[in-house]
mmCIF file of C-alpha atoms in Angstrom:
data_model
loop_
_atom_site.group_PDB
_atom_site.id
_atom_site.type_symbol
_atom_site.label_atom_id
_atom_site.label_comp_id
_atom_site.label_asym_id
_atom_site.label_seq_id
_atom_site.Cartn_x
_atom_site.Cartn_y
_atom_site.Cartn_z
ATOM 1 C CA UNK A 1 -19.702 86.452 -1.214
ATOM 2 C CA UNK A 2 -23.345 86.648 -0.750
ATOM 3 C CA UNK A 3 -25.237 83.189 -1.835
ATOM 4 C CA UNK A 4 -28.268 83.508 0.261
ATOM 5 C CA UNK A 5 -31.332 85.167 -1.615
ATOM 6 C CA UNK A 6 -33.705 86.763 0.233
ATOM 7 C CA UNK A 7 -36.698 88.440 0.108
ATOM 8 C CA UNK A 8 -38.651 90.240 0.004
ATOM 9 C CA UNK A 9 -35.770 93.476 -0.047
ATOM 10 C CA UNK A 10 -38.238 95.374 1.411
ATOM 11 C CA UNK A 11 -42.043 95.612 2.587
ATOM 12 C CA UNK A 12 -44.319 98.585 4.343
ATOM 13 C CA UNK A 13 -47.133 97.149 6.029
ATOM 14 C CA UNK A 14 -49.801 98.426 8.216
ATOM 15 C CA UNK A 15 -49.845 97.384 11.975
ATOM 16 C CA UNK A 16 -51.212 94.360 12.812
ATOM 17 C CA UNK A 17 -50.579 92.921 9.573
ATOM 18 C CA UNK A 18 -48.843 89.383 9.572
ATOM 19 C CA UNK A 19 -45.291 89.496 7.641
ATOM 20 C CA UNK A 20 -43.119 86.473 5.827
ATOM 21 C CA UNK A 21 -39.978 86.724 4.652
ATOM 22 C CA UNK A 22 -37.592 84.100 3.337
ATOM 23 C CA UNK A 23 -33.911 82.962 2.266
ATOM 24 C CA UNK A 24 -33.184 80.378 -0.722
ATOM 25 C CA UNK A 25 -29.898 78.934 -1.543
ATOM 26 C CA UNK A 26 -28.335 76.670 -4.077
ATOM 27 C CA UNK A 27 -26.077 75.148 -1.039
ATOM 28 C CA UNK A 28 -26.723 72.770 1.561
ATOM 29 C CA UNK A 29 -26.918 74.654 5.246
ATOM 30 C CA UNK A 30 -26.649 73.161 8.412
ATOM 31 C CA UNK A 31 -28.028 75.864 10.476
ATOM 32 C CA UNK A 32 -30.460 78.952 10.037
ATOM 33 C CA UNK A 33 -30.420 81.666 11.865
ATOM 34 C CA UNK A 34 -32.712 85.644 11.821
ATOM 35 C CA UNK A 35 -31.373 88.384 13.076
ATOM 36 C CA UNK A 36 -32.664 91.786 13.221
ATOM 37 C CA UNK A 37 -31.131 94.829 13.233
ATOM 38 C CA UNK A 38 -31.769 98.160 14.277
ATOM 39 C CA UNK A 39 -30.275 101.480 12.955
ATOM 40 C CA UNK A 40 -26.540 102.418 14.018
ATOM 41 C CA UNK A 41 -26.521 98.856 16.077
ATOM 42 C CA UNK A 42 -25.694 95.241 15.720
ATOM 43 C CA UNK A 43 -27.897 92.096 14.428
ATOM 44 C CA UNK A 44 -30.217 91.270 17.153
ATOM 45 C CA UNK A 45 -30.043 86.977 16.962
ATOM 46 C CA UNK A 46 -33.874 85.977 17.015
ATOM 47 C CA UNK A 47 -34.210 82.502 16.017
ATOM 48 C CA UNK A 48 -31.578 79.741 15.725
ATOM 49 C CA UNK A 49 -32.818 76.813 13.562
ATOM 50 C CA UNK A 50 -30.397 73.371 13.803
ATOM 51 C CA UNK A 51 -31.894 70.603 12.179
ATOM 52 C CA UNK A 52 -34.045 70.397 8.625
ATOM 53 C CA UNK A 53 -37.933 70.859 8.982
ATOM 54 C CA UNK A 54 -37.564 72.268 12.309
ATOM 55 C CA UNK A 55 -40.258 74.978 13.244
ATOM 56 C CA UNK A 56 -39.130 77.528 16.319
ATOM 57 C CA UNK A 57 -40.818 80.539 17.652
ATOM 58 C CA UNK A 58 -40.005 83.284 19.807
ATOM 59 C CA UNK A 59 -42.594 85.238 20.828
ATOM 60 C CA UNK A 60 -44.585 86.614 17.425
ATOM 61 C CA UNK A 61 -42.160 85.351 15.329
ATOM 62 C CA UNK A 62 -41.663 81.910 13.529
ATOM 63 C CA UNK A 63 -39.024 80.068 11.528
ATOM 64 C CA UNK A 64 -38.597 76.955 9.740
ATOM 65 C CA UNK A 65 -35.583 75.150 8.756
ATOM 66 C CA UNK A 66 -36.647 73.813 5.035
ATOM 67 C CA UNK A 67 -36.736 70.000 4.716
ATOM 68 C CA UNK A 68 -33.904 70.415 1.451
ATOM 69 C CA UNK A 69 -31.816 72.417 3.766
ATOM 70 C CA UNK A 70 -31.705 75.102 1.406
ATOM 71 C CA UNK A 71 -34.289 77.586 2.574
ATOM 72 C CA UNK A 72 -36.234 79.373 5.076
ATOM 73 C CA UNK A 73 -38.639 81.214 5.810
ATOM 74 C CA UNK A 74 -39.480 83.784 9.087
ATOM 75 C CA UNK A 75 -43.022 84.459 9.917
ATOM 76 C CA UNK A 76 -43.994 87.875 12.283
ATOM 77 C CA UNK A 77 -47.548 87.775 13.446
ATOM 78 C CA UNK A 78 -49.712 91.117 14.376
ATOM 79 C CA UNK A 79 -47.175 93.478 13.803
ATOM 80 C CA UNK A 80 -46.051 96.385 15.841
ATOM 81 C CA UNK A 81 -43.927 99.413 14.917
ATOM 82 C CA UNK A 82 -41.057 98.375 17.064
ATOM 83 C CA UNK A 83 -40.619 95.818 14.224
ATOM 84 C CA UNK A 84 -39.686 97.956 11.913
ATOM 85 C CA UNK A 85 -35.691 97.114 11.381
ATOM 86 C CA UNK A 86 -33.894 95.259 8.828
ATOM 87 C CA UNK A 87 -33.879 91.229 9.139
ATOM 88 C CA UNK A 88 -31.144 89.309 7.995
ATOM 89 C CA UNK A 89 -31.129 85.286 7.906
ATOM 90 C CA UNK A 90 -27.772 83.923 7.645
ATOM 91 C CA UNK A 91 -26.323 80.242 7.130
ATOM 92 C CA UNK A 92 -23.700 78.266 7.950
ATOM 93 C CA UNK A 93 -22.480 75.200 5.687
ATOM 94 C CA UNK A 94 -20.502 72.183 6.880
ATOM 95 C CA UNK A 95 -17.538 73.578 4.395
ATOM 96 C CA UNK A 96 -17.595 77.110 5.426
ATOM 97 C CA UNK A 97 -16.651 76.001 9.513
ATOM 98 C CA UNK A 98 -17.816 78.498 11.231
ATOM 99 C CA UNK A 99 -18.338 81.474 8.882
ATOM 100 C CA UNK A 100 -21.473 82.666 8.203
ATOM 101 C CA UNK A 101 -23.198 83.534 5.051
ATOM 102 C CA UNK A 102 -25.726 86.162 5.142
ATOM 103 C CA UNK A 103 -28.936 87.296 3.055
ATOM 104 C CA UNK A 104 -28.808 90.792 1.982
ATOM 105 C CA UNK A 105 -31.701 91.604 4.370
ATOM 106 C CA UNK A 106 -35.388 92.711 4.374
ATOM 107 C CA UNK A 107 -36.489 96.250 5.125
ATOM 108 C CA UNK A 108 -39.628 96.186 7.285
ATOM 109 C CA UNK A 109 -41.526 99.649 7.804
ATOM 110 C CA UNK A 110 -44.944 99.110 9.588
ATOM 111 C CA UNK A 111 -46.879 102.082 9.491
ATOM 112 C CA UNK A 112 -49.286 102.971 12.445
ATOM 113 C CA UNK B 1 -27.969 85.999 27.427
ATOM 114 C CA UNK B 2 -24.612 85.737 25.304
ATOM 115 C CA UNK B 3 -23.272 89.811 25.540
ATOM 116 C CA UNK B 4 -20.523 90.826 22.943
ATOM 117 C CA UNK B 5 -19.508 94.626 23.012
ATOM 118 C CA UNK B 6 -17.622 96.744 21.880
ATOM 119 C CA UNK B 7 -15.708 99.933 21.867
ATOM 120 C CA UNK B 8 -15.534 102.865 21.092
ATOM 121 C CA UNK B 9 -19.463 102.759 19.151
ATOM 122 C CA UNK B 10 -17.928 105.384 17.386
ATOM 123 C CA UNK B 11 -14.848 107.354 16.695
ATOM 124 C CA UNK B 12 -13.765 110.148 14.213
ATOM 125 C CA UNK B 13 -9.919 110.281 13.125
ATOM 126 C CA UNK B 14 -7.281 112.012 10.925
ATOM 127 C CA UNK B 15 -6.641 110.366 7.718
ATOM 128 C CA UNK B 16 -3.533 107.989 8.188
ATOM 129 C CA UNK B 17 -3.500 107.854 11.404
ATOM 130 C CA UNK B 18 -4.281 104.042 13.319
ATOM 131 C CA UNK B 19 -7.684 103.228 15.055
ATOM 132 C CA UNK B 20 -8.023 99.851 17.370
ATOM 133 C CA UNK B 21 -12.030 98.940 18.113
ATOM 134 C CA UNK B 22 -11.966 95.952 21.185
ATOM 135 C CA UNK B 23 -14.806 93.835 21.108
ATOM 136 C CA UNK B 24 -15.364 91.928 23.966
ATOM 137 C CA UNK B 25 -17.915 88.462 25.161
ATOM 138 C CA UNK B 26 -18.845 89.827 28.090
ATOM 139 C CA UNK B 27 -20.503 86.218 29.811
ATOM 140 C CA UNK B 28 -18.839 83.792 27.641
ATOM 141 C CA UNK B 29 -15.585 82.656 26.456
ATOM 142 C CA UNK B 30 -14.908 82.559 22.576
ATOM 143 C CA UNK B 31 -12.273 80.694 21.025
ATOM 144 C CA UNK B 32 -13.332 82.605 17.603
ATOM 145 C CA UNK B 33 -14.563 86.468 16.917
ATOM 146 C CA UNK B 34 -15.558 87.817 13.726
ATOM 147 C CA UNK B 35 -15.229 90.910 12.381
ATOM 148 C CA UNK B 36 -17.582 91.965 9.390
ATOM 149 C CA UNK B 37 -17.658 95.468 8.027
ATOM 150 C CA UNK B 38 -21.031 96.966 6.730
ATOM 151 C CA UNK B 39 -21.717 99.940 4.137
ATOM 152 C CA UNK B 40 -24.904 102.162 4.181
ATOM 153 C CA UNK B 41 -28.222 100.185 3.009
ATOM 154 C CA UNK B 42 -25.642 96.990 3.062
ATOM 155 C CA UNK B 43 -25.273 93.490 4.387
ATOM 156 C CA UNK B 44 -22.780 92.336 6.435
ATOM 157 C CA UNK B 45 -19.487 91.619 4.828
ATOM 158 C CA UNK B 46 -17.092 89.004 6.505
ATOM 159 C CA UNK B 47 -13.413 90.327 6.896
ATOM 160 C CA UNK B 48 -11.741 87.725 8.983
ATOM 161 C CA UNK B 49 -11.820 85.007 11.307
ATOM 162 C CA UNK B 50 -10.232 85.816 14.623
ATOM 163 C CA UNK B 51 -8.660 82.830 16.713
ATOM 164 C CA UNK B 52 -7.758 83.216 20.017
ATOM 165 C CA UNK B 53 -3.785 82.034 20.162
ATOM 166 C CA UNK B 54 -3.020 81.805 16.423
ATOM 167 C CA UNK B 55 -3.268 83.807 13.535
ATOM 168 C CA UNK B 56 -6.114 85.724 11.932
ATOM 169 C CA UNK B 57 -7.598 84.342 8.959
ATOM 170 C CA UNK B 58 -8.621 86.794 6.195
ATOM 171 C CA UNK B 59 -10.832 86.579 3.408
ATOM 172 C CA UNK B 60 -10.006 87.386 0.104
ATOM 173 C CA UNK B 61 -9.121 90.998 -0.847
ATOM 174 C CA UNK B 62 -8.947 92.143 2.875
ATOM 175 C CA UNK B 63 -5.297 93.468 3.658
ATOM 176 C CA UNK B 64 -4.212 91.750 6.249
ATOM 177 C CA UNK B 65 -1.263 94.824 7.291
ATOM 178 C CA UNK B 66 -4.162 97.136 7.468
ATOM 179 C CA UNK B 67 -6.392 95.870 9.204
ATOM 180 C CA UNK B 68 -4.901 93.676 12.465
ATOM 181 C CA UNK B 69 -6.136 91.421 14.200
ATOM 182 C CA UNK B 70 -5.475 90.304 17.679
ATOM 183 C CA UNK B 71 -7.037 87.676 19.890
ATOM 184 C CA UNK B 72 -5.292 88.315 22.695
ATOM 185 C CA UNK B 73 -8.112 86.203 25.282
ATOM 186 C CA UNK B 74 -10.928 83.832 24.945
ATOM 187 C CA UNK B 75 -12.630 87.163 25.538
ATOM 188 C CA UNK B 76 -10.834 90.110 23.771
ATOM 189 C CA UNK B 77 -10.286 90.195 20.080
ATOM 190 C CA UNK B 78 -8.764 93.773 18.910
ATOM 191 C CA UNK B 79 -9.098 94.991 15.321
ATOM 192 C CA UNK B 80 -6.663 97.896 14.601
ATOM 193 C CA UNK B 81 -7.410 99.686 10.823
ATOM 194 C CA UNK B 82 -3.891 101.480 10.178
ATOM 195 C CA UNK B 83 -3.250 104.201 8.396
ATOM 196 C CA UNK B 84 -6.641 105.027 7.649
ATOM 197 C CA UNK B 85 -8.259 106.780 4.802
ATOM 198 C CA UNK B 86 -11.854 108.083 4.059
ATOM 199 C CA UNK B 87 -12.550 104.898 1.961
ATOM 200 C CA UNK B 88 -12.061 102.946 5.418
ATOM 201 C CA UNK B 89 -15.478 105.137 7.075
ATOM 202 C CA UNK B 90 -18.187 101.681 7.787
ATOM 203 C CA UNK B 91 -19.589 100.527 10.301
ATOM 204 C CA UNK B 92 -17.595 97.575 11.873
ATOM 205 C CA UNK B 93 -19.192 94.750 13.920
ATOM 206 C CA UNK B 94 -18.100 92.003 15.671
ATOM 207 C CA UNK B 95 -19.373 88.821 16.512
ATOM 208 C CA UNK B 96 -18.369 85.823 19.023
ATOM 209 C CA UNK B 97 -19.363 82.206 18.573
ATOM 210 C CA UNK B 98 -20.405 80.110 21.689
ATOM 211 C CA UNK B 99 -20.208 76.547 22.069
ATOM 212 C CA UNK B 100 -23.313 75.854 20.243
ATOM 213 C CA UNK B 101 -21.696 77.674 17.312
ATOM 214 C CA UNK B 102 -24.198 80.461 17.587
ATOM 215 C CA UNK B 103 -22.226 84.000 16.691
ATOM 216 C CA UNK B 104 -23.731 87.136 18.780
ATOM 217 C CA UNK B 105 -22.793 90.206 17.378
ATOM 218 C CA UNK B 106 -21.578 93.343 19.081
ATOM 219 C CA UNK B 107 -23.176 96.143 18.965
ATOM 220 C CA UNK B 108 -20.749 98.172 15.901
ATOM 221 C CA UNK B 109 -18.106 101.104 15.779
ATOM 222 C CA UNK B 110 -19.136 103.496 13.339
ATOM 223 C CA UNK B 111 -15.592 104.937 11.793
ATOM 224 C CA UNK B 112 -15.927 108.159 9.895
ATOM 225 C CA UNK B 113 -11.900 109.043 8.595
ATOM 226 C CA UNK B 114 -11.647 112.691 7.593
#
């Protein structure tokens, strides 16, 4: 079941606007990871984060693996409308194996 | 790039008949595949770990006789919903993990039973 809590659920912002979104557990993870996904298709993977307090970016976007190893939080700078989507961050614990745990997503609409 | 895909994107079938979606890692091998199912304004919900040589392993209140699973190659994992009803219509995805324990996910089968 789903023990990731994310949020915002959803946000409309104009372009060009910066956007921050984030995940909060009660568990222990060992890894972080965004993904975004687009209508009718697949999550996109966007940022993998491995190790606690690490900061990554990819382009316009940033994410940081919290130092308690129970949150995160991803950053999009300047905003475009091909952002729009839903993100998703998504865990993995040392108990679980492999299996990831996901958030229940962010909406992002950014209005022209 | 890791690529997973899979196929058909989409199909449209009979109620009770069977329905097999292939997903496929494309430019890597995976030892495990995922398949999650996902509802309308959803998020992804795990139905089993797929390992290649051995057994599935399902999570709890999936039916494992409905919904096989076969990991046939470190590239091929093949999900086959039998005797399908409406209440089976979602959008199934697959993932594949690499080496680095990364999944990739495929890119969905939407599944509309009549």
């Amino acid at each position: 079941g789903q023990q990731l809590n994310q949020s915002p659920q959803s946000m409309f912002i104009q372009e060009g606007e910066d956007v921050s979104m984030n995940c909060t557990s009660s568990s222990i993870f060992n890894t972080w990871l965004w993904y975004k996904q687009d209508p009718g298709e697949g999550p996109v993977l966007l940022i993998a984060l491995y190790k606690a307090g690490e900061l990554t970016s990819n382009g316009r976007l940033t994410a940081q693996f919290g130092i308690t190893r129970k949150d995160s939080f991803l950053n999009i700078s300047a905003s475009i409308p091909s952002d729009v989507g839903i993100y998703f961050c998504a865990g993995l614990r040392e108990t679980s194996g492999s299996r990831l745990t996901f958030g229940e997503g962010t909406q992002l609409t950014v209005n022209p | 790039g890791a690529v997973v895909s899979q196929h058909p994107s989409w199909v449209i079938c009979k109620s009770g008949t069977s329905v097999k979606i292939e997903c496929r890692s494309l430019d890597f091998q995976a030892t495990t595949m995922f398949w999650y199912r996902q509802f309308p304004k959803q998020s992804l919900m795990l139905m089993a770990t797929s390992n290649e040589g051995s057994k599935a392993t399902y999570e709890q209140g999936v039916e494992k006789d409905k919904f096989l699973i076969n990991h046939a190659s470190l590239t091929l994992s093949t999900l086959t919903v039998t005797s399908a009803h409406p209440e089976d219509s979602s959008f199934y995805i697959c993932s594949a993990r690499d080496l680095a324990d990364t999944q990739y996910f495929g890119p969905g089968t939407r599944l509309t039973v009549l």
